[in-house]
PDB file of C-alpha atoms in Angstrom:
ATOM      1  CA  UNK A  27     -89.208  -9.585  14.675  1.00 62.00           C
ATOM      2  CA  UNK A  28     -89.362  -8.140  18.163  1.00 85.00           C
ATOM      3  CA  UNK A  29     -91.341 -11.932  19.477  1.00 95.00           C
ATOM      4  CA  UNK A  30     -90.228 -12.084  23.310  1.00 95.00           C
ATOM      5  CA  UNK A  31     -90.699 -15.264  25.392  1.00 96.00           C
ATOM      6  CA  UNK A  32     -93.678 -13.574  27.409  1.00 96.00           C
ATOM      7  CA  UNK A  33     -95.679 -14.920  23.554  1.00 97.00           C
ATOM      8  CA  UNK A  34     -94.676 -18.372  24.822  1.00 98.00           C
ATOM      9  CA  UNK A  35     -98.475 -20.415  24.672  1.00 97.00           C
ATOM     10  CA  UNK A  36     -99.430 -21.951  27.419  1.00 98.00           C
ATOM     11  CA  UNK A  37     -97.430 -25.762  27.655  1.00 98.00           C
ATOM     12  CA  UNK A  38     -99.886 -27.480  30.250  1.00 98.00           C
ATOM     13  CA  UNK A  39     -98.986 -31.018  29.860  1.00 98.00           C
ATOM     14  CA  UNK A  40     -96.100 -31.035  28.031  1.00 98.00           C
ATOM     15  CA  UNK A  41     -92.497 -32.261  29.177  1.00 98.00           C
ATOM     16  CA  UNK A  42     -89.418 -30.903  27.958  1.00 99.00           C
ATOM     17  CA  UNK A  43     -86.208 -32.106  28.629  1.00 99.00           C
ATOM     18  CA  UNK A  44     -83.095 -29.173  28.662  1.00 99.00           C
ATOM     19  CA  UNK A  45     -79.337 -30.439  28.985  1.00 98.00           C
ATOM     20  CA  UNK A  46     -77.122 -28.300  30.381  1.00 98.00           C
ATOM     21  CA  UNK A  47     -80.466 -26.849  32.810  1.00 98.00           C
ATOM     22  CA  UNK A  48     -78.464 -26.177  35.917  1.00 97.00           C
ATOM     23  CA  UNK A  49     -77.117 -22.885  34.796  1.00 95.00           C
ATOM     24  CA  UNK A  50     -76.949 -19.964  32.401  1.00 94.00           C
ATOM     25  CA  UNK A  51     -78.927 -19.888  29.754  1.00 96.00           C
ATOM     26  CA  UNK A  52     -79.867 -23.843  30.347  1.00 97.00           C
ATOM     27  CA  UNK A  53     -81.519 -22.537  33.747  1.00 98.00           C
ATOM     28  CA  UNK A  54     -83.341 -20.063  31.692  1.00 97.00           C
ATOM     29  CA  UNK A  55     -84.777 -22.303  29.222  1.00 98.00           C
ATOM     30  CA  UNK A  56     -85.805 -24.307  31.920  1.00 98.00           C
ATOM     31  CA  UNK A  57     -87.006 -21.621  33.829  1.00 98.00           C
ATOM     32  CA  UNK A  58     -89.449 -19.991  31.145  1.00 98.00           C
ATOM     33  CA  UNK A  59     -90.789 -23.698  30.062  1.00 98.00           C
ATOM     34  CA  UNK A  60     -91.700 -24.459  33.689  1.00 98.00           C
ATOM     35  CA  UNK A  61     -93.478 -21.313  34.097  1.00 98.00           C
ATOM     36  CA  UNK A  62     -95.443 -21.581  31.233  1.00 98.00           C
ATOM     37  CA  UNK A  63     -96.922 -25.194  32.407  1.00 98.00           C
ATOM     38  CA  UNK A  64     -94.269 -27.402  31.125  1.00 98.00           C
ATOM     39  CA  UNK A  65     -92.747 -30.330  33.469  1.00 98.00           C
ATOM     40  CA  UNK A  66     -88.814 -30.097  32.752  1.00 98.00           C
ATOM     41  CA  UNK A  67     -86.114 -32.309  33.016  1.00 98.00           C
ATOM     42  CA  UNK A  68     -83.462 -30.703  34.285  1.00 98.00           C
ATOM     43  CA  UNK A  69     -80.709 -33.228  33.046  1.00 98.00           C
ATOM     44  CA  UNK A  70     -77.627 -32.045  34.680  1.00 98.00           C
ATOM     45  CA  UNK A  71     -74.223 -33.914  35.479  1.00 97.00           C
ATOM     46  CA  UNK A  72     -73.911 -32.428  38.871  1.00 97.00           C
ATOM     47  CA  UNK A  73     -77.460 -33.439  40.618  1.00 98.00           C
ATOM     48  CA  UNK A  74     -76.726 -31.034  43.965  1.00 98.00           C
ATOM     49  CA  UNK A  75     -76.644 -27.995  41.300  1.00 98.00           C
ATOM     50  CA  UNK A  76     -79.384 -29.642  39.586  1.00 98.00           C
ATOM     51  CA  UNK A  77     -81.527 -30.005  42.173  1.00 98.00           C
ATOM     52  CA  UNK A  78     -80.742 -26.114  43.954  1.00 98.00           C
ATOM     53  CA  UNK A  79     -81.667 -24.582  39.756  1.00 98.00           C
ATOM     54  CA  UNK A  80     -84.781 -26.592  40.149  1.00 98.00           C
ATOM     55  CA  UNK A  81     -86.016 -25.079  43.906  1.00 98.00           C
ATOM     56  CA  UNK A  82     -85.538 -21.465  41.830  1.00 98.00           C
ATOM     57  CA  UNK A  83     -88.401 -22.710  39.286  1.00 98.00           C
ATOM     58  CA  UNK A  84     -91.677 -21.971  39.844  1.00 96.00           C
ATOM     59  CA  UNK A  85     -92.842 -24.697  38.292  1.00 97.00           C
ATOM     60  CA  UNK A  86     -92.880 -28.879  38.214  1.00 98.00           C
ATOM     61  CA  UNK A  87     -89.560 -30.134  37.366  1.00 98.00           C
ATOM     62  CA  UNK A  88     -87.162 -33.370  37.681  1.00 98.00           C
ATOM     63  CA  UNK A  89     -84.127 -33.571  38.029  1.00 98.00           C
ATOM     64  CA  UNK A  90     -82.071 -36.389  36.249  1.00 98.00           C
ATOM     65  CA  UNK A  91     -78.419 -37.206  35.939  1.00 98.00           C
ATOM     66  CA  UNK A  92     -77.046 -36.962  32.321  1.00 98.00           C
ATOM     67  CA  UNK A  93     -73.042 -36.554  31.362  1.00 98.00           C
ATOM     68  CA  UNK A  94     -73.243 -36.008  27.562  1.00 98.00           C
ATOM     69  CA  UNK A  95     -69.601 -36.925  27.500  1.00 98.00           C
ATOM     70  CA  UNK A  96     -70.140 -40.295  28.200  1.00 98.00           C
ATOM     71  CA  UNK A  97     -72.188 -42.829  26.056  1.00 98.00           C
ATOM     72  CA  UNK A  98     -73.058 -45.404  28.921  1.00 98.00           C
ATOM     73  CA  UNK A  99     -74.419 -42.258  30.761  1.00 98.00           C
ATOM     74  CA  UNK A 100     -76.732 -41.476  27.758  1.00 98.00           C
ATOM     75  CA  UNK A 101     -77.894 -44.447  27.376  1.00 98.00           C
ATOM     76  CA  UNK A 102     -78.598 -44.598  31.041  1.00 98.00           C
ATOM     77  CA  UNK A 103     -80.485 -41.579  30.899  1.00 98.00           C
ATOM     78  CA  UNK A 104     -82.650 -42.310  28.285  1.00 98.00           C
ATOM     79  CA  UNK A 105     -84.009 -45.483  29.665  1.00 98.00           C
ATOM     80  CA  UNK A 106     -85.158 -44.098  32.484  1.00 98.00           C
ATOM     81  CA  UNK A 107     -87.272 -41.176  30.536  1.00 98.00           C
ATOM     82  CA  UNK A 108     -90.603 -42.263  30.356  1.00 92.00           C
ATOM     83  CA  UNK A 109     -92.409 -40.812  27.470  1.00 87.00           C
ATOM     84  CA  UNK A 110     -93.676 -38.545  25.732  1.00 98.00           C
ATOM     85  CA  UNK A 111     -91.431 -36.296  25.587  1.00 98.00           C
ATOM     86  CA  UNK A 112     -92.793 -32.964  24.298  1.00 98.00           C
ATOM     87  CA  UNK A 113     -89.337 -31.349  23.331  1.00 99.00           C
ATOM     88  CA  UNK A 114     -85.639 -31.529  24.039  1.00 99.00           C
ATOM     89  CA  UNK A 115     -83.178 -28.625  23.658  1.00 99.00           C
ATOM     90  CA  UNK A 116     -80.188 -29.675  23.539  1.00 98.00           C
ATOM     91  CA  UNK A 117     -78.488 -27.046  24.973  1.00 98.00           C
ATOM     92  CA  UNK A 118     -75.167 -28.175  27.346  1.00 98.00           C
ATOM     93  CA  UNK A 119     -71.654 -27.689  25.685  1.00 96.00           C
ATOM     94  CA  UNK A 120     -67.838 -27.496  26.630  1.00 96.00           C
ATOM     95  CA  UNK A 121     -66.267 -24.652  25.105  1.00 95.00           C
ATOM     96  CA  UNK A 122     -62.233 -24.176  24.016  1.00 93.00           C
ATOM     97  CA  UNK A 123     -60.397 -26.188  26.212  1.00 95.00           C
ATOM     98  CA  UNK A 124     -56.910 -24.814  26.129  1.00 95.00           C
ATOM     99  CA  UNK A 125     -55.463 -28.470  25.581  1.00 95.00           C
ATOM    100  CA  UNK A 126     -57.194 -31.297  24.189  1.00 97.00           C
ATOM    101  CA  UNK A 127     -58.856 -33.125  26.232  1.00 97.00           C
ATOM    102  CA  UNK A 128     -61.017 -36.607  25.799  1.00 97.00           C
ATOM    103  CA  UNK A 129     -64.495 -38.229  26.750  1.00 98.00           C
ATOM    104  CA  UNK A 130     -64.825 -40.951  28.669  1.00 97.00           C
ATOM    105  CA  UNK A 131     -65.242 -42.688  25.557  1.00 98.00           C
ATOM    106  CA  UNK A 132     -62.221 -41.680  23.887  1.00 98.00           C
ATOM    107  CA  UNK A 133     -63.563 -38.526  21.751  1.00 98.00           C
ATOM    108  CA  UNK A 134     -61.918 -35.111  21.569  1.00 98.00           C
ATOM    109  CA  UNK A 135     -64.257 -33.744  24.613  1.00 98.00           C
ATOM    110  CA  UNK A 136     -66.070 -31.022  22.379  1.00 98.00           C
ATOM    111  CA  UNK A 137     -66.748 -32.995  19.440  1.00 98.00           C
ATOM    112  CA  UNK A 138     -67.925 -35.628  21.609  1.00 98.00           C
ATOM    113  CA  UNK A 139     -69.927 -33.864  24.655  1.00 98.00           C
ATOM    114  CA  UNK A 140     -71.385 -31.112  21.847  1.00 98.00           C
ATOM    115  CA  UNK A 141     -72.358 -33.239  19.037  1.00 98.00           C
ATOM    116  CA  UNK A 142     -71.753 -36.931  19.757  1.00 98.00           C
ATOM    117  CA  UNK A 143     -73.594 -36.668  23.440  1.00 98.00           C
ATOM    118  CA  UNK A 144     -77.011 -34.597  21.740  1.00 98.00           C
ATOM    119  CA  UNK A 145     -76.741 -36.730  18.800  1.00 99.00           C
ATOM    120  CA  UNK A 146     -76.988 -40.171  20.516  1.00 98.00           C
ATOM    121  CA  UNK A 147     -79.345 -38.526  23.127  1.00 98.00           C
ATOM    122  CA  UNK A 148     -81.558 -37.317  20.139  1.00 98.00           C
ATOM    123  CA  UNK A 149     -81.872 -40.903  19.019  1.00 98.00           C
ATOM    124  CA  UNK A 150     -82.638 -42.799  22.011  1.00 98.00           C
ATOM    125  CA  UNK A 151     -85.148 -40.678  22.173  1.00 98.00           C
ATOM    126  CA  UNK A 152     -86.646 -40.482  19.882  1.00 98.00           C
ATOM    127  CA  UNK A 153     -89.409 -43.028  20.514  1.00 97.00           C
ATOM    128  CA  UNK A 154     -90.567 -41.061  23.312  1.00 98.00           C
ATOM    129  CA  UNK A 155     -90.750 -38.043  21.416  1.00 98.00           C
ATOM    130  CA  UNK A 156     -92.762 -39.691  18.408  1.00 98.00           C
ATOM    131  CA  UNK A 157     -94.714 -40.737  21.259  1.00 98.00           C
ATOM    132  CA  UNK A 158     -95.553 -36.787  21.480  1.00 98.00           C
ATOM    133  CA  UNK A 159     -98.355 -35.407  18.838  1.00 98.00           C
ATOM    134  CA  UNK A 160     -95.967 -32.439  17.925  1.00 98.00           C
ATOM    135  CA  UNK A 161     -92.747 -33.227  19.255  1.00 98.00           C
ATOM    136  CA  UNK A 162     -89.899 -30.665  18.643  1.00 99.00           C
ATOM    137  CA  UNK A 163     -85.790 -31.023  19.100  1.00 99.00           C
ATOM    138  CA  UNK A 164     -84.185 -27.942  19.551  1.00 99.00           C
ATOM    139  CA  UNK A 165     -80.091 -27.966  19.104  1.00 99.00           C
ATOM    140  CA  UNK A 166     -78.239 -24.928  20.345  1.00 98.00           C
ATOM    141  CA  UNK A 167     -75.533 -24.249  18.058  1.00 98.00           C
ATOM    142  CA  UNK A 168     -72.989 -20.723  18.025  1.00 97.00           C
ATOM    143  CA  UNK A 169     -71.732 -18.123  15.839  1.00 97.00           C
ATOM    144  CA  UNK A 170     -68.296 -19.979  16.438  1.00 97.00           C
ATOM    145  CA  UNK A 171     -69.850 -22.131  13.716  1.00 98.00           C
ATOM    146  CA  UNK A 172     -68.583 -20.074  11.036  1.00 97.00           C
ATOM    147  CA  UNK A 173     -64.888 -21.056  12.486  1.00 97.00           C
ATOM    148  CA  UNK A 174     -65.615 -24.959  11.699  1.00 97.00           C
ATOM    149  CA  UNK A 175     -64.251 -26.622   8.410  1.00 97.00           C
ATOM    150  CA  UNK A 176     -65.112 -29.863   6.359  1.00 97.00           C
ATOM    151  CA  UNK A 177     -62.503 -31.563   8.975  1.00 97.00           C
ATOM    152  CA  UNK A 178     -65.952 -31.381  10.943  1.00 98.00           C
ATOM    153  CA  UNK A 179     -66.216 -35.007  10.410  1.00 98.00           C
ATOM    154  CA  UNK A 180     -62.762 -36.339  11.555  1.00 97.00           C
ATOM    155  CA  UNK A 181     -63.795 -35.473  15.370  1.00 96.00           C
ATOM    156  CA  UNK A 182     -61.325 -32.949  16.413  1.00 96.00           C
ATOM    157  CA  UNK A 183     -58.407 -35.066  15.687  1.00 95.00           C
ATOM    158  CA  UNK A 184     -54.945 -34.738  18.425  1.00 95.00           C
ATOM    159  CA  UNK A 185     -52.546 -33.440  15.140  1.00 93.00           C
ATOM    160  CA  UNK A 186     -54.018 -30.092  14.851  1.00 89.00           C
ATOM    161  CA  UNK A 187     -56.141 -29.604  18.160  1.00 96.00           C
ATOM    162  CA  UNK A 188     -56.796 -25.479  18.440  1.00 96.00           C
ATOM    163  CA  UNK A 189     -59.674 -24.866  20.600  1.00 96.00           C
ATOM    164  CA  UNK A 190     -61.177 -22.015  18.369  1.00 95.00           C
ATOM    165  CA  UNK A 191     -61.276 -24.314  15.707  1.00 97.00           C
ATOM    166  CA  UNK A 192     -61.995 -27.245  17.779  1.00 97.00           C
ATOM    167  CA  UNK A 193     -65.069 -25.066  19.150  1.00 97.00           C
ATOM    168  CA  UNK A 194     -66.188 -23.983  16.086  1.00 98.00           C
ATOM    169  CA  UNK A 195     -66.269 -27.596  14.525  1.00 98.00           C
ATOM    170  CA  UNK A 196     -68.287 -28.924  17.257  1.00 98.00           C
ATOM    171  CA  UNK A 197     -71.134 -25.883  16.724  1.00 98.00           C
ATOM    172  CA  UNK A 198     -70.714 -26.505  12.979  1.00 98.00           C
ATOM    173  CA  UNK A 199     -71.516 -30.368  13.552  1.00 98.00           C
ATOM    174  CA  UNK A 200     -74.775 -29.517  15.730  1.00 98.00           C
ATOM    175  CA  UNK A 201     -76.027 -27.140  12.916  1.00 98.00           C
ATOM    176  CA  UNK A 202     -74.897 -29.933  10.265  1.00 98.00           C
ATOM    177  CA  UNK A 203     -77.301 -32.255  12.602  1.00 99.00           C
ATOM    178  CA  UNK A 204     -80.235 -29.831  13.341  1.00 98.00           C
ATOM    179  CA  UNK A 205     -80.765 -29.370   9.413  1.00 98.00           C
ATOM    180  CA  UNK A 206     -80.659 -33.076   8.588  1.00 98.00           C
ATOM    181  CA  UNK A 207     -82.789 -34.016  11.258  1.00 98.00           C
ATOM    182  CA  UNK A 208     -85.494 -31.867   9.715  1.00 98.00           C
ATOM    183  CA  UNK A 209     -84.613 -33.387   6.440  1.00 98.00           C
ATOM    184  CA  UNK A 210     -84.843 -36.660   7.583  1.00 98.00           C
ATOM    185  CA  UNK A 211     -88.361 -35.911   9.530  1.00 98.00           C
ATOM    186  CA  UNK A 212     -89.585 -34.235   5.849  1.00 98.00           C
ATOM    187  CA  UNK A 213     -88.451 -36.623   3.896  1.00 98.00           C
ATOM    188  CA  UNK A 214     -90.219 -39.508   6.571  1.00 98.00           C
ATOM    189  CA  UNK A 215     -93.622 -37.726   6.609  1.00 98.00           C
ATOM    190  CA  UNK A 216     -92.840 -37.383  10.743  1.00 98.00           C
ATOM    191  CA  UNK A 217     -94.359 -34.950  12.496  1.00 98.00           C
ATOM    192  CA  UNK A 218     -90.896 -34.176  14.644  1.00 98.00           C
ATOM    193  CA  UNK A 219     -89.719 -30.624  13.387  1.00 98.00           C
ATOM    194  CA  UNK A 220     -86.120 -29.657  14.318  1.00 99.00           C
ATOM    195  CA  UNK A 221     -84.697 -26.150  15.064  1.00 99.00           C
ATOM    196  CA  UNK A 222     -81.425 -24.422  15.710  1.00 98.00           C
ATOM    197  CA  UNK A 223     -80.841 -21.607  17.242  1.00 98.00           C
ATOM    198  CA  UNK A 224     -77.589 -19.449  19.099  1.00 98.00           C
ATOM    199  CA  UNK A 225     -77.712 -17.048  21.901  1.00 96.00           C
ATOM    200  CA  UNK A 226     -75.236 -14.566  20.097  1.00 93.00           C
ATOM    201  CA  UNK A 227     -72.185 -13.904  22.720  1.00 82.00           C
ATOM    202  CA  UNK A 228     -73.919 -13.901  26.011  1.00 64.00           C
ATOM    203  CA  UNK A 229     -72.329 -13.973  29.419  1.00 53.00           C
ATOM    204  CA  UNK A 230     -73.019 -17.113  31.707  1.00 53.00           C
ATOM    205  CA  UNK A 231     -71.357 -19.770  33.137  1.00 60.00           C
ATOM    206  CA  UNK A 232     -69.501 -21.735  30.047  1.00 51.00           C
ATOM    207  CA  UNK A 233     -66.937 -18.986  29.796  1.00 48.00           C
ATOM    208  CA  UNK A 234     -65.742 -19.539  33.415  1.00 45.00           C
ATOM    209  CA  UNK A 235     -65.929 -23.386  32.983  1.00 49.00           C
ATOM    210  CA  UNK A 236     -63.102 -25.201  34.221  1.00 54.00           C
ATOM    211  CA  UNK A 237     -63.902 -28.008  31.271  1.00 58.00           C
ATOM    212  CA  UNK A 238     -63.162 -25.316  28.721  1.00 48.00           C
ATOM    213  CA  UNK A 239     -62.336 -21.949  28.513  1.00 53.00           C
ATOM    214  CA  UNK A 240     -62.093 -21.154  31.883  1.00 48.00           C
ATOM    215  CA  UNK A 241     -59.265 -23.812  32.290  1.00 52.00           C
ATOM    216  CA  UNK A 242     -56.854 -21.147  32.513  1.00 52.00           C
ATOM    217  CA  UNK A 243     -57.425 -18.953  35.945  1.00 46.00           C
ATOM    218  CA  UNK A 244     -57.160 -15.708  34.490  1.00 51.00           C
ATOM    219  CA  UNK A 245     -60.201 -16.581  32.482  1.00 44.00           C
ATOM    220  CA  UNK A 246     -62.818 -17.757  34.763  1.00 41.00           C
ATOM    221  CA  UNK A 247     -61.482 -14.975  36.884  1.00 48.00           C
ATOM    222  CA  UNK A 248     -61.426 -11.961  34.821  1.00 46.00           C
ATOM    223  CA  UNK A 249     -63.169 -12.594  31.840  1.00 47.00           C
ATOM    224  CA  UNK A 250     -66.802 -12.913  33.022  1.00 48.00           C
ATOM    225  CA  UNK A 251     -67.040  -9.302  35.487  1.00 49.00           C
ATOM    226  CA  UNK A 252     -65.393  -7.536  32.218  1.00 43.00           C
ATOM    227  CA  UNK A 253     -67.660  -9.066  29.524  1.00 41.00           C
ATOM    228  CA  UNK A 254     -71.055  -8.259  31.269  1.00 39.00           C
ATOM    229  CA  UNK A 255     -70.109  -4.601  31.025  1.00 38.00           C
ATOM    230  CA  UNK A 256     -70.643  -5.270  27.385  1.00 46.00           C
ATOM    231  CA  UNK A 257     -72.722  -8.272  26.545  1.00 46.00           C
ATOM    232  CA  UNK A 258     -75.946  -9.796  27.568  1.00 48.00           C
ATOM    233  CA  UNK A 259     -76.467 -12.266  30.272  1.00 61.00           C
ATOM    234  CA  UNK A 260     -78.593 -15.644  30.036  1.00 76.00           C
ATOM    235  CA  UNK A 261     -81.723 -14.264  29.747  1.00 86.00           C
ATOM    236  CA  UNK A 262     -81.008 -12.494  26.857  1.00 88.00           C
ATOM    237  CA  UNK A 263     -78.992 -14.874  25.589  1.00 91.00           C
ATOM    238  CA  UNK A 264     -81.714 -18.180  25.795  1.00 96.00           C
ATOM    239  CA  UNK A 265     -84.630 -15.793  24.151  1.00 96.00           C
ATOM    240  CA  UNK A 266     -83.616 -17.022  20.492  1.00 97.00           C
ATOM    241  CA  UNK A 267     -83.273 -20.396  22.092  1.00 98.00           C
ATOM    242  CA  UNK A 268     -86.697 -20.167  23.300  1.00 98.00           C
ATOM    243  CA  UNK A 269     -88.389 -19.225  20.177  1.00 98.00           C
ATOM    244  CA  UNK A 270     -86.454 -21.904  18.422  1.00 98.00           C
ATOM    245  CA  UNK A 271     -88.178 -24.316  20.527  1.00 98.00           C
ATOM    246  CA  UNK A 272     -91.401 -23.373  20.769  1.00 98.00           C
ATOM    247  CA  UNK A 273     -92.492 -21.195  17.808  1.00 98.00           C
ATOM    248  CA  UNK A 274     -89.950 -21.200  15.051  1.00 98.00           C
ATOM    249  CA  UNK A 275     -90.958 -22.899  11.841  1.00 98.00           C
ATOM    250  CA  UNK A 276     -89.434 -26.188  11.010  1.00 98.00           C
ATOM    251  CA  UNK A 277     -85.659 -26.280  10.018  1.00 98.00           C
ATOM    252  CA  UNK A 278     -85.031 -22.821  11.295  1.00 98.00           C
ATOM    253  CA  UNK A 279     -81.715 -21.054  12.636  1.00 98.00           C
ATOM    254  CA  UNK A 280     -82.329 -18.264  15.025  1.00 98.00           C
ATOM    255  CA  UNK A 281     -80.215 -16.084  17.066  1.00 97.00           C
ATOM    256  CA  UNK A 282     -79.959 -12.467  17.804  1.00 96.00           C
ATOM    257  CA  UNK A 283     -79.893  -9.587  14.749  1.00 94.00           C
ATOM    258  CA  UNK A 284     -77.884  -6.723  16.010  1.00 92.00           C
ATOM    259  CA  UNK A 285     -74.510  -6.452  14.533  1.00 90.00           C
ATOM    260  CA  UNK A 286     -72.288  -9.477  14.372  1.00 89.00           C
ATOM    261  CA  UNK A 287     -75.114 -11.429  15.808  1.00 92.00           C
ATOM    262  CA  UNK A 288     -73.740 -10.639  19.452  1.00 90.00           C
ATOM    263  CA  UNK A 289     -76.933  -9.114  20.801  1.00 88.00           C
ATOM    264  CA  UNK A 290     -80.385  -8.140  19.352  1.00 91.00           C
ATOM    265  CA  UNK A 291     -84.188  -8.635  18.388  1.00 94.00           C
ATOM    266  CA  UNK A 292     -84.750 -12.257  17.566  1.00 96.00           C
ATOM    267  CA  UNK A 293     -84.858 -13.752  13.568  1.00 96.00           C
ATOM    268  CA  UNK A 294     -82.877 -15.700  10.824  1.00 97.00           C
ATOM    269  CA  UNK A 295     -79.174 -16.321  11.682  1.00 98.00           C
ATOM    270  CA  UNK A 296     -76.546 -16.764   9.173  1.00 97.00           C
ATOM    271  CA  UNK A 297     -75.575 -19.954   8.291  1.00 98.00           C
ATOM    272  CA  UNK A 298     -71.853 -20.931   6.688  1.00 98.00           C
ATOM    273  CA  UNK A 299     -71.731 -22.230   3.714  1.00 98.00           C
ATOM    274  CA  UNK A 300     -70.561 -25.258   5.050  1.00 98.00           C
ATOM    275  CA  UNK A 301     -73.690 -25.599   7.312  1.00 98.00           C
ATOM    276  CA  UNK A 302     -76.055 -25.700   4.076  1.00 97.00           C
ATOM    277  CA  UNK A 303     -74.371 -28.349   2.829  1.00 98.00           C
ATOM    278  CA  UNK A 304     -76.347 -31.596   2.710  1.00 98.00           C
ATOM    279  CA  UNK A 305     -73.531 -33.475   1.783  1.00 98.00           C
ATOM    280  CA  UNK A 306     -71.350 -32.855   5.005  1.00 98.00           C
ATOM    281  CA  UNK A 307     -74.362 -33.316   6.848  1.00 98.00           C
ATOM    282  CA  UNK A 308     -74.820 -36.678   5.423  1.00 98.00           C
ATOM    283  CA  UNK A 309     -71.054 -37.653   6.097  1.00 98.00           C
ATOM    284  CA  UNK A 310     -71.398 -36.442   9.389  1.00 98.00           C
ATOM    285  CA  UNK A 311     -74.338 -38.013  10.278  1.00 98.00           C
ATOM    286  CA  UNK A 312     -72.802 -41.910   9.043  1.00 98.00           C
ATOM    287  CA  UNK A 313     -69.676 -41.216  10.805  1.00 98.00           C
ATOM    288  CA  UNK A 314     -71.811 -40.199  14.083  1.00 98.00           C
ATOM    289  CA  UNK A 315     -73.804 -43.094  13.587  1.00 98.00           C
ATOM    290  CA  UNK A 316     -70.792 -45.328  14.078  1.00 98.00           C
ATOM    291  CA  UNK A 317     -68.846 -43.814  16.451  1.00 98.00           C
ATOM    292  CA  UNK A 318     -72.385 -43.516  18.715  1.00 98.00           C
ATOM    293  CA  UNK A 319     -73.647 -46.768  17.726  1.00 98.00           C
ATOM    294  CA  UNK A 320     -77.067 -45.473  17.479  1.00 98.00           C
ATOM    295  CA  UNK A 321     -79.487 -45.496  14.852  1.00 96.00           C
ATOM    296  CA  UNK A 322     -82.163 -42.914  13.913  1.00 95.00           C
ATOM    297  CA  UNK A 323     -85.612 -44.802  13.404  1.00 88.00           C
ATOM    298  CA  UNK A 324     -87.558 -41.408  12.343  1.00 87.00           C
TER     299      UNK A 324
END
């Protein structure tokens, strides 16, 4: 499949909401919606960088305050969106923290900004997306994925905190959730389809986060320059994001098809076995339920 985002249809009318829109390949998301006649919320937790991404689109945007790692925030957020809601990419993420570090709420920040955050945010929702004729939710998950385990549904506990793992648990729970949202919609007769997608291993501004990797100082400071001599940037990293959101069948994982998945023509990505299985996802998606207190009324 060689699809590029220049296939995008036109989206006159439609709003999409992108987390994480400030930057990387959030901003290009955003970007490429906006241009093709979508109004996007930006929903950002710094509004200043919000609102300076937004004067770079040529296009009609808002800009919203959203911090994923706190509930109340969520909740705040979603109140004020006035539907419909077209599609929402959930898209922001922490990634590898050298030492554990919490939400607001008390959750092991990756488990709980990653998954918790988009899954809660999915569900308030959700009645202004059903409020859209074909409304979409696209999840950005990672290849880290493959490093999660079943412990996937114990929340990145303190005793054995590693932030590979840690990482790779939190991806693992947002495929776990993009796959039984669309077999929750099916099994509902809803017209809401739900996609995943990753962006291989591309370059932006998560790796030099000061919230994850880019903790240490001789991360955000050397690892960026030397990986983009390598690996691709945002906007090749947000095409299979793109796709995923606005023409990949239902129940889809995307990402890139060159070797290890790093870089590449968009198509099917490979999914752990641990992804596939409905029976996690259904664990998961109790256990989410109560720590989030949300319900999903599909």
């Amino acid at each position: 499949m060689a699809w590029k985002p220049t296939e995008i249809t036109d989206l006159s009318g439609t709003t999409a909401i992108v987390t994480g829109a400030n930057s990387g390949i959030g901003f290009v998301e955003a970007r490429t919606l906006a241009e093709h006649g979508a109004h996007v919320i930006l929903a950002v937790r710094n509004l200043d960088a919000g609102r300076a991404a937004a004067a770079r689109i040529n296009g009609s945007t808002t800009v919203e305050a959203l911090d994923l790692a706190s509930q109340e925030s969520v909740r705040e957020f979603a109140a004020r969106v006035d539907g419909p809601v077209d599609l929402l990419v959930n898209n922001a993420g922490v990634m590898a923290p050298p030492t554990r570090r919490t939400t607001v709420d008390g959750y092991e920040l990756q488990f709980g900004t990653n998954h918790l955050g988009h899954f809660a945010l999915t569900a308030r929702l959700l009645p202004a997306l059903l409020a859209a004729p074909s409304p979409r939710v696209t999840t950005v998950a990672s290849v880290a994925h493959h490093q999660g385990d079943a412990r996937v549904v114990d929340g990145n506990p303190p005793e054995d905190y590693d932030p590979r793992v840690s990482y790779g648990r939190s991806k693992l729970a947002n495929l776990l959730f993009a796959l039984e949202l669309h077999r929750r919609a099916t099994a509902a007769g809803s017209p809401l389809t739900s996609t995943a997608a990753h962006p291989g291993v591309a370059v932006t501004n998560l790796v030099a986060s000061r919230d994850g990797m880019g903790a240490r100082w001789i991360v955000r400071t050397f690892a960026p320059p030397l990986m983009r001599l390598v690996l691709p940037g945002s906007e090749g990293g947000a095409e299979s994001i793109l796709y995923a959101a606005t023409a990949a069948p239902a129940g889809s994982y995307s990402g890139p098809q060159g070797p290890g998945e790093v870089r590449g023509k968009v198509g099917p990505a490979k999914l752990s076995s641990l992804a596939s299985d409905p029976d996690l996802a259904r664990r998961l998606w109790s256990v989410s339920e109560e720590l989030t207190g949300v319900r999903f009324d599909i």
